[in-house]
CSV table of N, CA and C in Angstrom, one decimal:
chain,number,residue,atom,x,y,z
A,1241,UNK,N,-5.2,14.7,12.2
A,1241,UNK,CA,-5.4,13.5,12.5
A,1241,UNK,C,-3.7,13.0,13.1
A,1242,UNK,N,-2.7,13.5,12.0
A,1242,UNK,CA,-1.4,13.2,12.9
A,1242,UNK,C,-0.8,13.9,14.2
A,1243,UNK,N,-1.6,14.8,14.6
A,1243,UNK,CA,-1.2,14.9,16.1
A,1243,UNK,C,-2.2,14.2,17.0
A,1244,UNK,N,-2.8,13.7,16.6
A,1244,UNK,CA,-3.6,12.6,17.4
A,1244,UNK,C,-3.1,11.5,17.6
A,1245,UNK,N,-2.5,11.3,16.6
A,1245,UNK,CA,-1.6,9.9,16.3
A,1245,UNK,C,-0.4,9.9,17.5
A,1246,UNK,N,-0.1,11.3,17.1
A,1246,UNK,CA,1.3,11.5,17.8
A,1246,UNK,C,1.2,11.6,19.4
A,1247,UNK,N,0.4,12.3,19.5
A,1247,UNK,CA,0.1,12.3,21.0
A,1247,UNK,C,-0.2,10.6,22.0
A,1248,UNK,N,-1.2,10.1,21.3
A,1248,UNK,CA,-1.0,8.6,21.3
A,1248,UNK,C,-0.2,7.9,21.6
A,1249,UNK,N,1.2,7.9,20.5
A,1249,UNK,CA,1.9,6.7,20.5
A,1249,UNK,C,3.4,7.5,21.0
A,1250,UNK,N,3.1,9.0,20.9
A,1250,UNK,CA,4.4,9.4,21.2
A,1250,UNK,C,5.8,9.3,21.0
A,1251,UNK,N,7.0,8.8,21.6
A,1251,UNK,CA,8.1,8.4,20.9
A,1251,UNK,C,8.6,6.9,20.8
A,1252,UNK,N,6.9,6.2,21.3
A,1252,UNK,CA,7.0,4.7,21.2
A,1252,UNK,C,8.0,3.9,22.2
A,1253,UNK,N,8.3,5.2,23.2
A,1253,UNK,CA,8.8,4.5,24.6
A,1253,UNK,C,8.3,3.3,25.0
A,1254,UNK,N,7.0,3.8,25.2
A,1254,UNK,CA,5.9,3.0,26.5
A,1254,UNK,C,5.4,1.4,25.8
A,1255,UNK,N,5.5,1.7,24.3
A,1255,UNK,CA,5.6,0.4,23.8
A,1255,UNK,C,7.0,-0.7,23.3
A,1256,UNK,N,8.2,0.1,23.9
A,1256,UNK,CA,9.2,-0.8,23.3
A,1256,UNK,C,9.9,-0.6,21.9
A,1257,UNK,N,9.5,0.3,21.3
A,1257,UNK,CA,10.1,0.8,19.8
A,1257,UNK,C,10.4,2.0,19.8
A,1258,UNK,N,11.2,2.3,18.4
A,1258,UNK,CA,11.3,3.9,18.5
A,1258,UNK,C,10.2,4.3,17.1
A,1259,UNK,N,9.5,5.5,17.2
A,1259,UNK,CA,8.6,6.0,16.4
A,1259,UNK,C,9.5,7.5,16.2
A,1260,UNK,N,9.3,7.7,14.4
A,1260,UNK,CA,9.9,8.6,14.0
A,1260,UNK,C,8.5,9.1,13.5
A,1261,UNK,N,8.5,10.7,13.2
A,1261,UNK,CA,7.2,11.3,12.6
A,1261,UNK,C,7.9,12.1,11.1
A,1262,UNK,N,7.2,11.7,10.5
A,1262,UNK,CA,6.9,13.2,8.8
A,1262,UNK,C,5.9,13.6,8.6
A,1263,UNK,N,5.9,14.7,8.4
A,1263,UNK,CA,4.3,15.6,8.0
A,1263,UNK,C,4.5,16.3,6.8
A,1264,UNK,N,3.7,16.1,6.5
A,1264,UNK,CA,3.4,16.5,5.1
A,1264,UNK,C,3.8,17.9,5.1
A,1265,UNK,N,3.3,18.8,6.1
A,1265,UNK,CA,3.5,20.2,6.1
A,1265,UNK,C,1.9,20.8,5.7
A,1266,UNK,N,1.9,22.4,4.9
A,1266,UNK,CA,0.9,22.7,4.1
A,1266,UNK,C,0.2,22.3,3.5
A,1267,UNK,N,1.1,21.4,2.5
A,1267,UNK,CA,0.6,21.0,1.3
A,1267,UNK,C,0.5,19.3,1.0
A,1268,UNK,N,-0.5,18.8,0.9
A,1268,UNK,CA,-0.2,17.1,1.1
A,1268,UNK,C,0.5,16.2,-0.4
A,1269,UNK,N,1.3,15.8,0.1
A,1269,UNK,CA,2.3,15.3,-1.2
A,1269,UNK,C,2.1,14.1,-1.6
A,1270,UNK,N,0.9,13.3,-1.4
A,1270,UNK,CA,0.3,11.7,-2.0
A,1270,UNK,C,1.1,10.9,-1.4
A,1271,UNK,N,0.7,9.6,-1.9
A,1271,UNK,CA,1.5,8.7,-1.3
A,1271,UNK,C,2.8,8.8,-1.6
A,1272,UNK,N,3.6,9.0,-2.7
A,1272,UNK,CA,4.4,9.1,-3.0
A,1272,UNK,C,5.5,10.0,-2.6
A,1273,UNK,N,4.8,11.2,-2.4
A,1273,UNK,CA,5.5,12.3,-2.1
A,1273,UNK,C,5.4,12.4,-0.2
A,1274,UNK,N,4.9,11.7,0.3
A,1274,UNK,CA,4.9,11.9,1.6
A,1274,UNK,C,6.0,11.0,1.8
A,1275,UNK,N,6.2,9.6,1.1
A,1275,UNK,CA,7.4,8.5,1.5
A,1275,UNK,C,8.9,9.6,1.3
A,1276,UNK,N,8.8,10.2,0.0
A,1276,UNK,CA,9.7,11.1,-0.1
A,1276,UNK,C,10.6,11.9,0.7
A,1277,UNK,N,9.4,12.4,1.6
A,1277,UNK,CA,10.0,13.5,2.8
A,1277,UNK,C,10.3,12.6,3.7
A,1278,UNK,N,9.8,11.0,4.1
A,1278,UNK,CA,10.2,10.5,4.7
A,1278,UNK,C,11.4,9.8,4.6
A,1279,UNK,N,11.8,9.7,3.2
A,1279,UNK,CA,13.1,8.9,2.9
A,1279,UNK,C,14.3,8.6,4.1
A,1280,UNK,N,14.9,9.8,4.6
A,1280,UNK,CA,15.8,9.6,5.2
A,1280,UNK,C,15.5,8.4,6.5
A,1281,UNK,N,14.2,8.2,7.1
A,1281,UNK,CA,14.0,7.0,8.1
A,1281,UNK,C,14.0,5.4,7.5
A,1282,UNK,N,14.4,5.4,6.4
A,1282,UNK,CA,14.4,4.2,5.4
A,1282,UNK,C,15.6,3.5,5.8
A,1283,UNK,N,15.2,2.2,5.7
A,1283,UNK,CA,16.4,1.3,5.4
A,1283,UNK,C,16.5,1.1,3.9
A,1284,UNK,N,17.3,0.1,3.5
A,1284,UNK,CA,17.1,-0.2,2.2
A,1284,UNK,C,15.6,-0.3,1.7
A,1285,UNK,N,14.9,-1.2,2.2
A,1285,UNK,CA,13.8,-1.2,1.9
A,1285,UNK,C,12.6,-0.8,3.1
A,1286,UNK,N,11.4,-0.3,2.5
A,1286,UNK,CA,10.1,-0.4,3.8
A,1286,UNK,C,9.3,-0.6,3.8
A,1287,UNK,N,8.0,-1.1,4.7
A,1287,UNK,CA,6.7,-1.6,4.4
A,1287,UNK,C,6.3,-0.4,4.3
A,1288,UNK,N,5.0,-0.5,3.4
A,1288,UNK,CA,4.3,0.8,3.5
A,1288,UNK,C,2.7,0.3,3.8
A,1289,UNK,N,1.7,1.0,4.5
A,1289,UNK,CA,0.3,0.3,4.7
A,1289,UNK,C,-0.5,1.7,4.7
A,1290,UNK,N,-1.5,1.5,3.7
A,1290,UNK,CA,-2.5,2.8,3.3
A,1290,UNK,C,-3.2,2.3,4.6
A,1291,UNK,N,-4.1,3.9,4.9
A,1291,UNK,CA,-4.7,4.0,5.7
A,1291,UNK,C,-6.3,3.8,5.8
A,1292,UNK,N,-6.4,3.8,4.3
A,1292,UNK,CA,-7.5,3.4,3.7
A,1292,UNK,C,-8.3,2.3,3.2
A,1293,UNK,N,-7.1,1.6,3.2
A,1293,UNK,CA,-7.9,-0.2,3.6
A,1293,UNK,C,-7.6,-0.9,4.5
A,1294,UNK,N,-8.4,-1.9,4.6
A,1294,UNK,CA,-8.0,-3.5,5.6
A,1294,UNK,C,-8.1,-4.6,5.0
A,1295,UNK,N,-6.8,-4.8,5.6
A,1295,UNK,CA,-6.6,-6.6,4.6
A,1295,UNK,C,-5.9,-7.6,5.6
A,1296,UNK,N,-6.4,-8.6,5.7
A,1296,UNK,CA,-5.7,-9.7,6.5
A,1296,UNK,C,-4.6,-10.0,5.9
A,1297,UNK,N,-3.2,-9.9,6.8
A,1297,UNK,CA,-2.4,-10.1,5.9
A,1297,UNK,C,-1.3,-10.8,6.9
A,1298,UNK,N,-0.5,-11.8,6.4
A,1298,UNK,CA,0.8,-12.1,7.5
A,1298,UNK,C,2.3,-11.6,6.7
A,1299,UNK,N,2.4,-10.2,7.3
A,1299,UNK,CA,3.6,-9.6,6.7
A,1299,UNK,C,4.9,-10.1,6.9
A,1300,UNK,N,5.2,-10.8,8.1
A,1300,UNK,CA,6.5,-11.9,7.8
A,1300,UNK,C,6.4,-12.7,6.5
A,1301,UNK,N,5.2,-13.0,6.0
A,1301,UNK,CA,5.3,-14.0,4.6
A,1301,UNK,C,5.7,-12.8,3.6
A,1302,UNK,N,4.8,-11.7,3.5
A,1302,UNK,CA,4.8,-10.5,2.7
A,1302,UNK,C,6.8,-10.0,2.9
A,1303,UNK,N,7.2,-10.2,3.8
A,1303,UNK,CA,8.9,-9.6,3.8
A,1303,UNK,C,9.4,-10.3,3.2
A,1304,UNK,N,9.4,-12.0,3.4
A,1304,UNK,CA,10.0,-12.9,2.6
A,1304,UNK,C,10.1,-13.2,1.0
A,1305,UNK,N,8.6,-12.9,0.9
A,1305,UNK,CA,8.3,-13.1,-0.3
A,1305,UNK,C,9.0,-11.6,-1.1
A,1306,UNK,N,9.0,-10.2,-0.4
A,1306,UNK,CA,9.7,-9.2,-0.9
A,1306,UNK,C,11.4,-9.4,-1.3
A,1307,UNK,N,11.9,-10.3,-0.3
A,1307,UNK,CA,13.5,-10.4,-0.5
A,1307,UNK,C,13.8,-11.4,-1.4
A,1308,UNK,N,12.9,-12.4,-1.8
A,1308,UNK,CA,12.9,-13.5,-2.6
A,1308,UNK,C,12.8,-12.5,-4.2
A,1309,UNK,N,12.4,-11.7,-4.3
A,1309,UNK,CA,11.6,-10.7,-5.4
A,1309,UNK,C,13.1,-10.0,-5.5
A,1310,UNK,N,13.0,-9.3,-4.4
A,1310,UNK,CA,14.6,-8.0,-4.4
A,1310,UNK,C,15.8,-9.2,-5.1
A,1311,UNK,N,15.9,-10.1,-4.9
A,1311,UNK,CA,16.9,-10.6,-5.2
A,1311,UNK,C,16.9,-11.4,-6.9
A,1312,UNK,N,15.7,-10.9,-7.4
A,1312,UNK,CA,15.4,-11.1,-8.6
A,1312,UNK,C,15.0,-9.4,-9.7
A,1313,UNK,N,15.5,-8.5,-8.8
A,1313,UNK,CA,15.6,-7.5,-9.0
A,1313,UNK,C,14.6,-6.3,-9.2
A,1314,UNK,N,13.4,-7.0,-8.1
A,1314,UNK,CA,12.1,-6.5,-8.2
A,1314,UNK,C,12.2,-4.9,-7.3
A,1315,UNK,N,11.4,-4.0,-7.6
A,1315,UNK,CA,11.7,-2.3,-6.8
A,1315,UNK,C,10.7,-2.5,-6.1
A,1316,UNK,N,9.9,-3.6,-5.7
A,1316,UNK,CA,8.6,-3.5,-5.2
A,1316,UNK,C,7.9,-4.3,-4.6
A,1317,UNK,N,7.1,-4.6,-3.7
A,1317,UNK,CA,6.4,-5.7,-3.7
A,1317,UNK,C,4.6,-5.5,-3.4
A,1318,UNK,N,3.8,-5.7,-4.3
A,1318,UNK,CA,2.2,-5.0,-4.0
A,1318,UNK,C,1.5,-6.2,-3.4
A,1319,UNK,N,1.0,-5.8,-2.9
A,1319,UNK,CA,-0.2,-6.8,-2.1
A,1319,UNK,C,-1.3,-6.8,-2.9
A,1320,UNK,N,-1.7,-7.7,-3.3
A,1320,UNK,CA,-3.4,-7.5,-4.3
A,1320,UNK,C,-4.3,-8.8,-3.4
A,1321,UNK,N,-5.7,-7.8,-3.8
A,1321,UNK,CA,-6.9,-8.5,-3.0
A,1321,UNK,C,-7.7,-9.0,-4.7
A,1322,UNK,N,-8.0,-10.4,-3.7
A,1322,UNK,CA,-9.4,-10.5,-5.1
A,1322,UNK,C,-10.3,-10.1,-4.7
A,1323,UNK,N,-11.0,-9.3,-5.3
A,1323,UNK,CA,-12.7,-9.0,-5.0
A,1323,UNK,C,-13.5,-9.5,-6.0
A,1324,UNK,N,-14.9,-9.8,-5.8
A,1324,UNK,CA,-15.7,-10.3,-6.8
A,1324,UNK,C,-16.2,-9.1,-7.9
A,1325,UNK,N,-16.3,-7.9,-7.3
A,1325,UNK,CA,-16.7,-6.9,-7.8
A,1325,UNK,C,-15.8,-5.8,-7.9
A,1326,UNK,N,-15.2,-5.3,-9.1
A,1326,UNK,CA,-13.8,-4.8,-8.9
A,1326,UNK,C,-14.2,-3.3,-9.6
A,1327,UNK,N,-15.7,-2.9,-9.9
A,1327,UNK,CA,-15.9,-2.0,-10.8
A,1327,UNK,C,-15.3,-0.7,-10.2
A,1328,UNK,N,-15.4,-0.5,-8.9
A,1328,UNK,CA,-15.3,0.8,-8.4
A,1328,UNK,C,-13.6,0.6,-8.2
A,1329,UNK,N,-12.9,-0.1,-8.7
A,1329,UNK,CA,-11.3,0.2,-8.4
A,1329,UNK,C,-10.7,-0.1,-9.8
A,1330,UNK,N,-9.5,0.5,-9.7
A,1330,UNK,CA,-8.7,-0.3,-11.1
A,1330,UNK,C,-8.4,-1.9,-10.7
A,1331,UNK,N,-7.9,-2.4,-11.7
A,1331,UNK,CA,-7.6,-3.7,-11.3
A,1331,UNK,C,-6.0,-4.0,-12.0
A,1332,UNK,N,-5.3,-5.1,-11.1
A,1332,UNK,CA,-3.9,-5.2,-11.4
A,1332,UNK,C,-4.2,-6.7,-12.0
A,1333,UNK,N,-3.3,-6.8,-13.3
A,1333,UNK,CA,-2.9,-7.9,-13.8
A,1333,UNK,C,-1.6,-8.2,-13.6
A,1334,UNK,N,-1.6,-9.8,-13.4
A,1334,UNK,CA,-0.4,-10.3,-12.7
A,1334,UNK,C,0.1,-11.9,-13.8
A,1335,UNK,N,1.5,-11.9,-13.9
A,1335,UNK,CA,1.6,-13.2,-14.9
A,1335,UNK,C,2.8,-13.9,-14.1
A,1336,UNK,N,2.7,-14.9,-13.4
A,1336,UNK,CA,3.3,-15.8,-12.7
A,1336,UNK,C,3.3,-15.0,-10.9
A,1337,UNK,N,4.6,-14.0,-10.6
A,1337,UNK,CA,4.6,-13.5,-9.6
A,1337,UNK,C,4.8,-12.1,-9.6
A,1338,UNK,N,4.5,-12.2,-11.0
A,1338,UNK,CA,4.4,-10.3,-11.0
A,1338,UNK,C,3.8,-9.1,-11.3
A,1339,UNK,N,3.4,-8.1,-11.2
A,1339,UNK,CA,2.5,-7.3,-11.3
A,1339,UNK,C,2.9,-7.1,-13.2
A,1340,UNK,N,2.2,-7.1,-14.3
A,1340,UNK,CA,2.2,-7.1,-15.7
A,1340,UNK,C,1.4,-6.4,-16.2
A,1341,UNK,N,0.2,-5.4,-15.8
A,1341,UNK,CA,-0.7,-4.0,-16.2
A,1341,UNK,C,-1.3,-3.3,-14.9
A,1342,UNK,N,-1.2,-2.4,-15.3
A,1342,UNK,CA,-2.5,-2.1,-14.2
A,1342,UNK,C,-3.5,-1.4,-15.2
A,1343,UNK,N,-4.7,-1.5,-15.0
A,1343,UNK,CA,-5.9,-1.2,-16.1
A,1343,UNK,C,-6.8,-0.2,-14.6
A,1344,UNK,N,-7.4,0.9,-15.5
A,1344,UNK,CA,-8.1,2.1,-15.0
A,1344,UNK,C,-9.6,0.9,-14.9
A,1345,UNK,N,-10.9,1.7,-14.3
A,1345,UNK,CA,-11.8,1.1,-13.8
A,1345,UNK,C,-12.8,0.9,-15.4
A,1346,UNK,N,-13.3,-0.1,-14.8
A,1346,UNK,CA,-13.7,0.1,-16.4
A,1346,UNK,C,-15.3,-0.2,-16.0
A,1347,UNK,N,-15.7,0.1,-14.5
A,1347,UNK,CA,-17.6,-0.4,-14.5
A,1347,UNK,C,-17.9,-1.4,-14.7
A,1348,UNK,N,-17.3,-2.1,-15.4
A,1348,UNK,CA,-17.7,-3.7,-15.1
A,1348,UNK,C,-18.0,-4.1,-14.1
A,1349,UNK,N,-19.0,-5.2,-13.1
A,1349,UNK,CA,-19.0,-5.9,-12.2
A,1349,UNK,C,-17.9,-7.2,-12.4
A,1350,UNK,N,-17.1,-7.6,-12.6
A,1350,UNK,CA,-16.4,-8.7,-12.8
A,1350,UNK,C,-15.5,-8.7,-11.6
A,1351,UNK,N,-14.8,-10.0,-11.7
A,1351,UNK,CA,-13.9,-10.0,-10.9
A,1351,UNK,C,-12.6,-9.7,-10.6
A,1352,UNK,N,-11.5,-9.2,-9.8
A,1352,UNK,CA,-10.4,-8.9,-10.5
A,1352,UNK,C,-9.5,-9.2,-9.1
A,1353,UNK,N,-8.2,-8.7,-9.4
A,1353,UNK,CA,-6.9,-8.5,-8.4
A,1353,UNK,C,-6.9,-6.7,-8.6
A,1354,UNK,N,-7.1,-6.3,-7.3
A,1354,UNK,CA,-7.0,-4.8,-6.3
A,1354,UNK,C,-5.5,-4.7,-5.8
A,1355,UNK,N,-5.2,-3.2,-6.3
A,1355,UNK,CA,-4.2,-3.0,-4.9
A,1355,UNK,C,-4.8,-3.1,-3.9
A,1356,UNK,N,-4.5,-3.8,-2.8
A,1356,UNK,CA,-4.6,-3.2,-1.8
A,1356,UNK,C,-4.3,-2.3,-0.4
A,1357,UNK,N,-3.2,-1.6,-0.9
A,1357,UNK,CA,-2.3,-1.0,-0.2
A,1357,UNK,C,-1.6,-1.3,0.7
A,1358,UNK,N,-0.9,-2.0,0.2
A,1358,UNK,CA,0.2,-2.5,1.3
A,1358,UNK,C,1.3,-3.0,0.5
A,1359,UNK,N,2.6,-2.4,0.9
A,1359,UNK,CA,3.7,-2.8,-0.2
A,1359,UNK,C,4.9,-2.8,1.0
A,1360,UNK,N,5.9,-3.4,0.2
A,1360,UNK,CA,7.2,-3.1,0.6
A,1360,UNK,C,7.8,-2.6,-0.6
A,1361,UNK,N,8.8,-1.7,-0.5
A,1361,UNK,CA,9.1,-0.7,-1.3
A,1361,UNK,C,10.7,-0.6,-1.2
A,1362,UNK,N,11.7,-0.5,-2.5
A,1362,UNK,CA,12.7,-0.5,-2.1
A,1362,UNK,C,13.1,0.8,-2.2
A,1363,UNK,N,14.5,1.7,-1.3
A,1363,UNK,CA,14.3,3.2,-1.5
A,1363,UNK,C,14.7,3.8,-2.7
A,1364,UNK,N,15.5,2.6,-3.2
A,1364,UNK,CA,15.9,3.2,-4.6
A,1364,UNK,C,14.6,4.0,-5.4
A,1365,UNK,N,13.3,3.3,-5.5
A,1365,UNK,CA,12.1,3.2,-5.9
A,1365,UNK,C,12.1,4.7,-5.6
A,1366,UNK,N,12.2,5.7,-5.0
A,1366,UNK,CA,12.0,7.1,-4.2
A,1366,UNK,C,12.8,8.0,-5.2
A,1367,UNK,N,13.7,7.1,-5.9
A,1367,UNK,CA,14.9,8.5,-7.0
A,1367,UNK,C,13.7,8.8,-7.9
A,1368,UNK,N,12.7,8.3,-8.1
A,1368,UNK,CA,11.9,8.5,-9.3
A,1368,UNK,C,10.9,9.6,-8.8
A,1369,UNK,N,10.8,10.0,-7.7
A,1369,UNK,CA,9.7,11.0,-6.6
A,1369,UNK,C,10.8,12.5,-6.7
A,1370,UNK,N,10.1,13.3,-7.1
A,1370,UNK,CA,10.9,14.5,-7.3
A,1370,UNK,C,10.3,15.2,-5.6
A,1371,UNK,N,11.3,15.8,-4.8
A,1371,UNK,CA,10.8,16.2,-3.8
A,1371,UNK,C,10.1,17.5,-3.7
A,1372,UNK,N,9.1,17.4,-2.5
A,1372,UNK,CA,8.1,18.4,-2.5
A,1372,UNK,C,7.4,18.4,-3.5
A,1373,UNK,N,6.8,17.4,-4.4
A,1373,UNK,CA,5.6,17.5,-5.2
A,1373,UNK,C,5.1,16.5,-4.9
A,1374,UNK,N,3.7,16.7,-5.7
A,1374,UNK,CA,2.6,15.9,-4.8
A,1374,UNK,C,2.3,14.6,-6.1
A,1375,UNK,N,2.8,13.4,-5.6
A,1375,UNK,CA,2.9,12.5,-6.4
A,1375,UNK,C,2.4,11.2,-5.9
A,1376,UNK,N,2.0,10.3,-6.4
A,1376,UNK,CA,1.2,9.1,-6.2
A,1376,UNK,C,1.7,8.0,-6.3
A,1377,UNK,N,2.3,7.1,-5.3
A,1377,UNK,CA,2.7,5.4,-5.7
A,1377,UNK,C,1.5,5.1,-6.9
A,1378,UNK,N,0.3,5.0,-6.6
A,1378,UNK,CA,-0.4,3.7,-7.2
A,1378,UNK,C,-0.6,4.5,-8.5
A,1379,UNK,N,-0.6,6.1,-8.7
A,1379,UNK,CA,-1.1,6.2,-10.2
A,1379,UNK,C,0.2,7.0,-10.8
A,1380,UNK,N,1.4,7.1,-10.1
A,1380,UNK,CA,2.5,7.6,-11.0
A,1380,UNK,C,3.5,6.6,-10.9
A,1381,UNK,N,4.0,6.3,-9.7
A,1381,UNK,CA,5.2,5.6,-9.5
A,1381,UNK,C,5.4,4.0,-10.3
A,1382,UNK,N,4.4,3.5,-9.7
A,1382,UNK,CA,4.3,2.0,-9.9
A,1382,UNK,C,4.1,2.1,-11.5
A,1383,UNK,N,3.2,2.8,-11.7
A,1383,UNK,CA,2.8,2.5,-13.3
A,1383,UNK,C,4.3,3.0,-14.3
A,1384,UNK,N,4.5,4.2,-13.7
A,1384,UNK,CA,5.9,4.5,-14.5
A,1384,UNK,C,6.9,3.2,-14.4
A,1385,UNK,N,7.4,2.9,-13.5
A,1385,UNK,CA,7.9,1.8,-13.0
A,1385,UNK,C,8.4,0.6,-14.0
A,1386,UNK,N,6.5,0.3,-13.8
A,1386,UNK,CA,6.3,-1.0,-14.8
A,1386,UNK,C,6.5,-0.7,-16.5
A,1387,UNK,N,6.3,0.4,-17.2
A,1387,UNK,CA,6.2,1.1,-17.9
A,1387,UNK,C,8.2,1.0,-18.6
A,1388,UNK,N,8.9,1.3,-17.4
A,1388,UNK,CA,10.3,2.2,-17.9
A,1388,UNK,C,10.9,0.1,-17.6
A,1389,UNK,N,10.3,-1.2,-17.5
A,1389,UNK,CA,10.7,-2.4,-17.3
A,1389,UNK,C,11.0,-2.7,-16.1
A,1390,UNK,N,10.7,-2.1,-14.9
A,1390,UNK,CA,11.5,-2.2,-13.8
A,1390,UNK,C,10.3,-2.9,-12.9
A,1391,UNK,N,10.8,-3.9,-12.3
A,1391,UNK,CA,9.7,-5.7,-12.1
A,1391,UNK,C,9.0,-4.8,-10.9
A,1392,UNK,N,7.7,-5.5,-10.7
A,1392,UNK,CA,6.8,-5.2,-9.5
A,1392,UNK,C,6.5,-6.6,-9.3
A,1393,UNK,N,6.9,-7.0,-8.0
A,1393,UNK,CA,6.7,-8.0,-7.1
A,1393,UNK,C,4.8,-7.8,-7.0
A,1394,UNK,N,4.3,-9.5,-7.5
A,1394,UNK,CA,2.8,-9.6,-6.9
A,1394,UNK,C,3.2,-10.4,-5.3
A,1395,UNK,N,2.1,-10.2,-4.4
A,1395,UNK,CA,2.0,-10.7,-3.5
A,1395,UNK,C,0.1,-10.9,-3.1
A,1396,UNK,N,-0.5,-11.8,-4.3
A,1396,UNK,CA,-1.7,-11.9,-4.0
A,1396,UNK,C,-2.4,-12.5,-3.0
A,1397,UNK,N,-3.4,-12.0,-2.2
A,1397,UNK,CA,-4.2,-12.4,-1.5
A,1397,UNK,C,-5.4,-12.9,-1.2
A,1398,UNK,N,-6.1,-13.9,-1.2
A,1398,UNK,CA,-7.2,-14.1,-0.9
A,1398,UNK,C,-7.9,-13.6,0.3
A,1399,UNK,N,-7.5,-12.9,1.2
A,1399,UNK,CA,-8.1,-12.9,2.4
A,1399,UNK,C,-8.7,-11.8,2.5
A,1400,UNK,N,-9.8,-11.5,3.3
A,1400,UNK,CA,-10.4,-10.4,3.7
A,1400,UNK,C,-9.9,-9.2,3.4
A,1401,UNK,N,-10.6,-8.0,2.5
A,1401,UNK,CA,-10.4,-7.2,2.2
A,1401,UNK,C,-11.1,-6.0,2.1
A,1402,UNK,N,-10.9,-5.1,2.4
A,1402,UNK,CA,-12.3,-3.7,2.4
A,1402,UNK,C,-11.8,-2.5,2.1
A,1403,UNK,N,-12.2,-1.7,1.6
A,1403,UNK,CA,-11.9,-0.2,1.5
A,1403,UNK,C,-13.1,0.7,2.4
A,1404,UNK,N,-11.7,0.8,3.5
A,1404,UNK,CA,-12.3,1.7,4.2
A,1404,UNK,C,-12.1,3.3,4.4
A,1405,UNK,N,-11.9,3.7,3.2
A,1405,UNK,CA,-11.6,5.2,3.0
A,1405,UNK,C,-12.7,6.5,2.8
A,1406,UNK,N,-13.8,6.0,2.9
A,1406,UNK,CA,-14.5,7.2,3.2
A,1406,UNK,C,-15.5,6.5,4.8
A,1407,UNK,N,-16.3,7.5,5.2
A,1407,UNK,CA,-16.9,7.0,6.4
A,1407,UNK,C,-18.2,5.8,5.9
A,1408,UNK,N,-18.9,6.4,5.5
A,1408,UNK,CA,-19.5,5.1,5.0
A,1408,UNK,C,-19.3,3.7,4.7
A,1409,UNK,N,-17.9,4.0,4.0
A,1409,UNK,CA,-17.4,2.2,3.8
A,1409,UNK,C,-16.7,1.6,5.6
A,1410,UNK,N,-16.3,2.7,6.1
A,1410,UNK,CA,-15.7,2.5,7.2
A,1410,UNK,C,-16.7,1.9,8.2
A,1411,UNK,N,-18.0,2.7,8.6
A,1411,UNK,CA,-19.2,2.2,9.4
A,1411,UNK,C,-19.8,0.7,8.8
A,1412,UNK,N,-19.8,0.9,7.0
A,1412,UNK,CA,-20.2,-0.7,7.0
A,1412,UNK,C,-18.9,-2.0,7.3
A,1413,UNK,N,-17.3,-1.1,7.2
A,1413,UNK,CA,-16.7,-2.8,7.3
A,1413,UNK,C,-17.0,-3.0,9.1
A,1414,UNK,N,-17.2,-1.8,9.6
A,1414,UNK,CA,-16.9,-2.1,11.4
A,1414,UNK,C,-18.6,-2.8,12.2
A,1415,UNK,N,-19.5,-2.5,11.2
A,1415,UNK,CA,-20.3,-3.4,10.9
A,1415,UNK,C,-20.6,-4.4,10.9
A,1416,UNK,N,-19.7,-5.1,9.9
A,1416,UNK,CA,-19.5,-6.3,9.2
A,1416,UNK,C,-18.7,-7.2,10.4
A,1417,UNK,N,-17.8,-6.5,11.0
A,1417,UNK,CA,-16.5,-7.4,11.9
A,1417,UNK,C,-17.7,-7.4,13.4
A,1418,UNK,N,-18.3,-6.7,13.6
A,1418,UNK,CA,-19.2,-6.5,14.6
A,1418,UNK,C,-19.6,-8.0,14.5
A,1419,UNK,N,-20.9,-7.9,13.9
A,1419,UNK,CA,-21.7,-8.8,13.1
A,1419,UNK,C,-21.0,-10.3,13.3
A,1420,UNK,N,-19.8,-10.9,12.6
A,1420,UNK,CA,-19.1,-11.4,12.4
A,1420,UNK,C,-18.4,-11.7,13.9
A,1421,UNK,N,-18.6,-11.1,14.8
A,1421,UNK,CA,-17.9,-11.2,16.2
A,1421,UNK,C,-18.7,-12.3,17.2
A,1422,UNK,N,-19.8,-11.1,17.0
A,1422,UNK,CA,-20.8,-11.5,17.6
A,1422,UNK,C,-21.3,-13.2,17.5
A,1423,UNK,N,-21.2,-13.1,16.0
A,1423,UNK,CA,-21.8,-14.6,15.6
A,1423,UNK,C,-21.2,-15.9,16.6
């Protein structure tokens, strides 16, 4: 997939932007490990968008929310989506505009806030990630930062959200979007 993306977009000149690429290499490094490898490209903060979720989001508003949260010490801002049935996800608890806890999947069909896979993270957060190791932002870095008292801001959204991480989920999402555009 990486080769296809690079072939399609090149260095970004045709789009009026500059695109730099960072690859995991032979071993997959997880979301945090891959970011650690790409750290040299970071400004003080970076927008991170996972490829296995979809959410309608105002990225400019997310950037403004993070800028305000950073002034209050936040090391990251996590976009959260409200879902009517959170049983297939871990949930995120929120107090005010901050993440207060991460909860594992419970199997209960209850509504909840879930990680939508869109973040603004401060470069300093990557100091928690050992170079060359497989590390997850979601399972390792964010929970440990919270346990250590580092503030994580919440950008809670009631916008359209979909998990598109499997072929079946992606097909269902595409069919739903197609039906919405036809109607």
